Amino acid sequence: NFPWALDSNRQSWLCSLLGVVDNTVAVCSVWTLALYAIDRLLYVVFPLNYHRKVTKQRMALSLAAIWLFSVALSLPPALNYNNYSFSLNSYTCAISSSFHE
């Protein structure tokens, strides 16, 4: 038995936390792979100018921007724009897209 599963406040908090972390990591991994592909493309297309165009500072800035973008994209559901909801029957956590008036 899971005593935390019976407490609705913990369900909501844990579900929101897991949703934000899961979405942040998923979005970040996709955009990091895209950045890596762009980096390799620049290396192939501009082999002589690559080291002047791609610097450690630019890569660090790009990675920081990817992380900030990923977190910003994942936060609205946790802030009740849409809700992460926990289903006690199936022990799942998902974004509910229903709009209440």
mmCIF file with all atom_site columns, C-alpha atoms in Angstrom, residues 1-89:
data_model
loop_
_atom_site.group_PDB
_atom_site.id
_atom_site.type_symbol
_atom_site.label_atom_id
_atom_site.label_alt_id
_atom_site.label_comp_id
_atom_site.label_asym_id
_atom_site.label_entity_id
_atom_site.label_seq_id
_atom_site.pdbx_PDB_ins_code
_atom_site.Cartn_x
_atom_site.Cartn_y
_atom_site.Cartn_z
_atom_site.occupancy
_atom_site.B_iso_or_equiv
_atom_site.pdbx_formal_charge
_atom_site.auth_seq_id
_atom_site.auth_comp_id
_atom_site.auth_asym_id
_atom_site.auth_atom_id
_atom_site.pdbx_PDB_model_num
ATOM 1  C CA . ASN A 1 1  ? 0.000  0.000  0.000   1.00 0.00 ? 1  ASN A CA 1
ATOM 2  C CA . PHE A 1 2  ? 1.078  3.528  -0.725  1.00 0.00 ? 2  PHE A CA 1
ATOM 3  C CA . PRO A 1 3  ? 0.024  5.911  2.054   1.00 0.00 ? 3  PRO A CA 1
ATOM 4  C CA . TRP A 1 4  ? 1.013  8.952  -0.032  1.00 0.00 ? 4  TRP A CA 1
ATOM 5  C CA . ALA A 1 5  ? -1.479 7.897  -2.709  1.00 0.00 ? 5  ALA A CA 1
ATOM 6  C CA . LEU A 1 6  ? -4.383 8.526  -0.367  1.00 0.00 ? 6  LEU A CA 1
ATOM 7  C CA . ASP A 1 7  ? -3.513 12.145 0.357   1.00 0.00 ? 7  ASP A CA 1
ATOM 8  C CA . SER A 1 8  ? -4.930 14.385 -2.387  1.00 0.00 ? 8  SER A CA 1
ATOM 9  C CA . ASN A 1 9  ? -2.513 17.264 -1.628  1.00 0.00 ? 9  ASN A CA 1
ATOM 10 C CA . ARG A 1 10 ? 0.476  15.001 -2.056  1.00 0.00 ? 10 ARG A CA 1
ATOM 11 C CA . GLN A 1 11 ? -1.016 13.513 -5.217  1.00 0.00 ? 11 GLN A CA 1
ATOM 12 C CA . SER A 1 12 ? -1.444 16.934 -6.742  1.00 0.00 ? 12 SER A CA 1
ATOM 13 C CA . TRP A 1 13 ? 1.989  18.183 -5.724  1.00 0.00 ? 13 TRP A CA 1
ATOM 14 C CA . LEU A 1 14 ? 3.828  15.016 -6.742  1.00 0.00 ? 14 LEU A CA 1
ATOM 15 C CA . CYS A 1 15 ? 1.913  14.787 -10.000 1.00 0.00 ? 15 CYS A CA 1
ATOM 16 C CA . SER A 1 16 ? 2.761  18.410 -10.866 1.00 0.00 ? 16 SER A CA 1
ATOM 17 C CA . LEU A 1 17 ? 6.418  17.903 -9.984  1.00 0.00 ? 17 LEU A CA 1
ATOM 18 C CA . LEU A 1 18 ? 6.687  14.738 -12.067 1.00 0.00 ? 18 LEU A CA 1
ATOM 19 C CA . GLY A 1 19 ? 4.887  16.386 -14.965 1.00 0.00 ? 19 GLY A CA 1
ATOM 20 C CA . VAL A 1 20 ? 7.213  19.400 -14.977 1.00 0.00 ? 20 VAL A CA 1
ATOM 21 C CA . VAL A 1 21 ? 10.348 17.265 -14.693 1.00 0.00 ? 21 VAL A CA 1
ATOM 22 C CA . ASP A 1 22 ? 9.190  14.804 -17.346 1.00 0.00 ? 22 ASP A CA 1
ATOM 23 C CA . ASN A 1 23 ? 8.197  17.488 -19.848 1.00 0.00 ? 23 ASN A CA 1
ATOM 24 C CA . THR A 1 24 ? 11.317 19.558 -19.176 1.00 0.00 ? 24 THR A CA 1
ATOM 25 C CA . VAL A 1 25 ? 13.646 16.617 -19.773 1.00 0.00 ? 25 VAL A CA 1
ATOM 26 C CA . ALA A 1 26 ? 11.760 15.484 -22.892 1.00 0.00 ? 26 ALA A CA 1
ATOM 27 C CA . VAL A 1 27 ? 11.721 18.935 -24.521 1.00 0.00 ? 27 VAL A CA 1
ATOM 28 C CA . CYS A 1 28 ? 15.309 19.605 -23.500 1.00 0.00 ? 28 CYS A CA 1
ATOM 29 C CA . SER A 1 29 ? 16.574 16.342 -24.975 1.00 0.00 ? 29 SER A CA 1
ATOM 30 C CA . VAL A 1 30 ? 14.896 16.975 -28.330 1.00 0.00 ? 30 VAL A CA 1
ATOM 31 C CA . TRP A 1 31 ? 16.252 20.522 -28.607 1.00 0.00 ? 31 TRP A CA 1
ATOM 32 C CA . THR A 1 32 ? 19.721 19.428 -27.459 1.00 0.00 ? 32 THR A CA 1
ATOM 33 C CA . LEU A 1 33 ? 19.795 16.841 -30.250 1.00 0.00 ? 33 LEU A CA 1
ATOM 34 C CA . ALA A 1 34 ? 18.720 19.541 -32.703 1.00 0.00 ? 34 ALA A CA 1
ATOM 35 C CA . LEU A 1 35 ? 21.521 21.811 -31.448 1.00 0.00 ? 35 LEU A CA 1
ATOM 36 C CA . TYR A 1 36 ? 23.994 18.964 -31.855 1.00 0.00 ? 36 TYR A CA 1
ATOM 37 C CA . ALA A 1 37 ? 22.803 18.386 -35.435 1.00 0.00 ? 37 ALA A CA 1
ATOM 38 C CA . ILE A 1 38 ? 23.191 22.099 -36.217 1.00 0.00 ? 38 ILE A CA 1
ATOM 39 C CA . ASP A 1 39 ? 26.670 22.039 -34.687 1.00 0.00 ? 39 ASP A CA 1
ATOM 40 C CA . ARG A 1 40 ? 27.707 19.117 -36.906 1.00 0.00 ? 40 ARG A CA 1
ATOM 41 C CA . LEU A 1 41 ? 26.157 20.800 -39.950 1.00 0.00 ? 41 LEU A CA 1
ATOM 42 C CA . LEU A 1 42 ? 28.171 23.951 -39.324 1.00 0.00 ? 42 LEU A CA 1
ATOM 43 C CA . TYR A 1 43 ? 31.325 21.858 -38.949 1.00 0.00 ? 43 TYR A CA 1
ATOM 44 C CA . VAL A 1 44 ? 30.734 20.163 -42.312 1.00 0.00 ? 44 VAL A CA 1
ATOM 45 C CA . VAL A 1 45 ? 29.572 23.237 -44.235 1.00 0.00 ? 45 VAL A CA 1
ATOM 46 C CA . PHE A 1 46 ? 32.077 25.740 -42.779 1.00 0.00 ? 46 PHE A CA 1
ATOM 47 C CA . PRO A 1 47 ? 35.163 23.701 -41.807 1.00 0.00 ? 47 PRO A CA 1
ATOM 48 C CA . LEU A 1 48 ? 37.555 26.651 -41.987 1.00 0.00 ? 48 LEU A CA 1
ATOM 49 C CA . ASN A 1 49 ? 35.374 29.106 -40.056 1.00 0.00 ? 49 ASN A CA 1
ATOM 50 C CA . TYR A 1 50 ? 33.794 26.652 -37.617 1.00 0.00 ? 50 TYR A CA 1
ATOM 51 C CA . HIS A 1 51 ? 35.976 27.507 -34.631 1.00 0.00 ? 51 HIS A CA 1
ATOM 52 C CA . ARG A 1 52 ? 35.320 31.217 -35.059 1.00 0.00 ? 52 ARG A CA 1
ATOM 53 C CA . LYS A 1 53 ? 31.549 30.752 -35.361 1.00 0.00 ? 53 LYS A CA 1
ATOM 54 C CA . VAL A 1 54 ? 31.045 28.084 -32.692 1.00 0.00 ? 54 VAL A CA 1
ATOM 55 C CA . THR A 1 55 ? 32.615 28.999 -29.355 1.00 0.00 ? 55 THR A CA 1
ATOM 56 C CA . LYS A 1 56 ? 32.256 27.588 -25.848 1.00 0.00 ? 56 LYS A CA 1
ATOM 57 C CA . GLN A 1 57 ? 30.404 30.706 -24.774 1.00 0.00 ? 57 GLN A CA 1
ATOM 58 C CA . ARG A 1 58 ? 27.885 30.442 -27.631 1.00 0.00 ? 58 ARG A CA 1
ATOM 59 C CA . MET A 1 59 ? 27.306 26.752 -26.937 1.00 0.00 ? 59 MET A CA 1
ATOM 60 C CA . ALA A 1 60 ? 26.848 27.404 -23.215 1.00 0.00 ? 60 ALA A CA 1
ATOM 61 C CA . LEU A 1 61 ? 24.410 30.213 -23.997 1.00 0.00 ? 61 LEU A CA 1
ATOM 62 C CA . SER A 1 62 ? 22.516 27.982 -26.422 1.00 0.00 ? 62 SER A CA 1
ATOM 63 C CA . LEU A 1 63 ? 22.250 25.175 -23.865 1.00 0.00 ? 63 LEU A CA 1
ATOM 64 C CA . ALA A 1 64 ? 21.092 27.603 -21.169 1.00 0.00 ? 64 ALA A CA 1
ATOM 65 C CA . ALA A 1 65 ? 18.451 28.952 -23.563 1.00 0.00 ? 65 ALA A CA 1
ATOM 66 C CA . ILE A 1 66 ? 17.284 25.400 -24.297 1.00 0.00 ? 66 ILE A CA 1
ATOM 67 C CA . TRP A 1 67 ? 16.907 24.644 -20.581 1.00 0.00 ? 67 TRP A CA 1
ATOM 68 C CA . LEU A 1 68 ? 15.054 27.906 -19.926 1.00 0.00 ? 68 LEU A CA 1
ATOM 69 C CA . PHE A 1 69 ? 12.758 27.279 -22.894 1.00 0.00 ? 69 PHE A CA 1
ATOM 70 C CA . SER A 1 70 ? 12.096 23.721 -21.695 1.00 0.00 ? 70 SER A CA 1
ATOM 71 C CA . VAL A 1 71 ? 11.229 24.817 -18.165 1.00 0.00 ? 71 VAL A CA 1
ATOM 72 C CA . ALA A 1 72 ? 9.052  27.687 -19.433 1.00 0.00 ? 72 ALA A CA 1
ATOM 73 C CA . LEU A 1 73 ? 7.167  25.285 -21.683 1.00 0.00 ? 73 LEU A CA 1
ATOM 74 C CA . SER A 1 74 ? 6.616  22.787 -18.857 1.00 0.00 ? 74 SER A CA 1
ATOM 75 C CA . LEU A 1 75 ? 5.501  25.168 -16.103 1.00 0.00 ? 75 LEU A CA 1
ATOM 76 C CA . PRO A 1 76 ? 2.048  26.392 -17.291 1.00 0.00 ? 76 PRO A CA 1
ATOM 77 C CA . PRO A 1 77 ? 0.266  23.077 -16.568 1.00 0.00 ? 77 PRO A CA 1
ATOM 78 C CA . ALA A 1 78 ? 1.739  23.047 -13.052 1.00 0.00 ? 78 ALA A CA 1
ATOM 79 C CA . LEU A 1 79 ? 0.512  26.610 -12.525 1.00 0.00 ? 79 LEU A CA 1
ATOM 80 C CA . ASN A 1 80 ? -3.069 25.533 -13.302 1.00 0.00 ? 80 ASN A CA 1
ATOM 81 C CA . TYR A 1 81 ? -3.198 26.704 -16.918 1.00 0.00 ? 81 TYR A CA 1
ATOM 82 C CA . ASN A 1 82 ? -4.109 23.093 -17.540 1.00 0.00 ? 82 ASN A CA 1
ATOM 83 C CA . ASN A 1 83 ? -3.820 20.667 -14.665 1.00 0.00 ? 83 ASN A CA 1
ATOM 84 C CA . TYR A 1 84 ? -1.692 17.631 -14.149 1.00 0.00 ? 84 TYR A CA 1
ATOM 85 C CA . SER A 1 85 ? -4.214 15.227 -12.686 1.00 0.00 ? 85 SER A CA 1
ATOM 86 C CA . PHE A 1 86 ? -3.671 11.986 -10.837 1.00 0.00 ? 86 PHE A CA 1
ATOM 87 C CA . SER A 1 87 ? -5.962 9.026  -11.412 1.00 0.00 ? 87 SER A CA 1
ATOM 88 C CA . LEU A 1 88 ? -6.185 6.883  -8.298  1.00 0.00 ? 88 LEU A CA 1
ATOM 89 C CA . ASN A 1 89 ? -7.745 3.989  -10.237 1.00 0.00 ? 89 ASN A CA 1
#
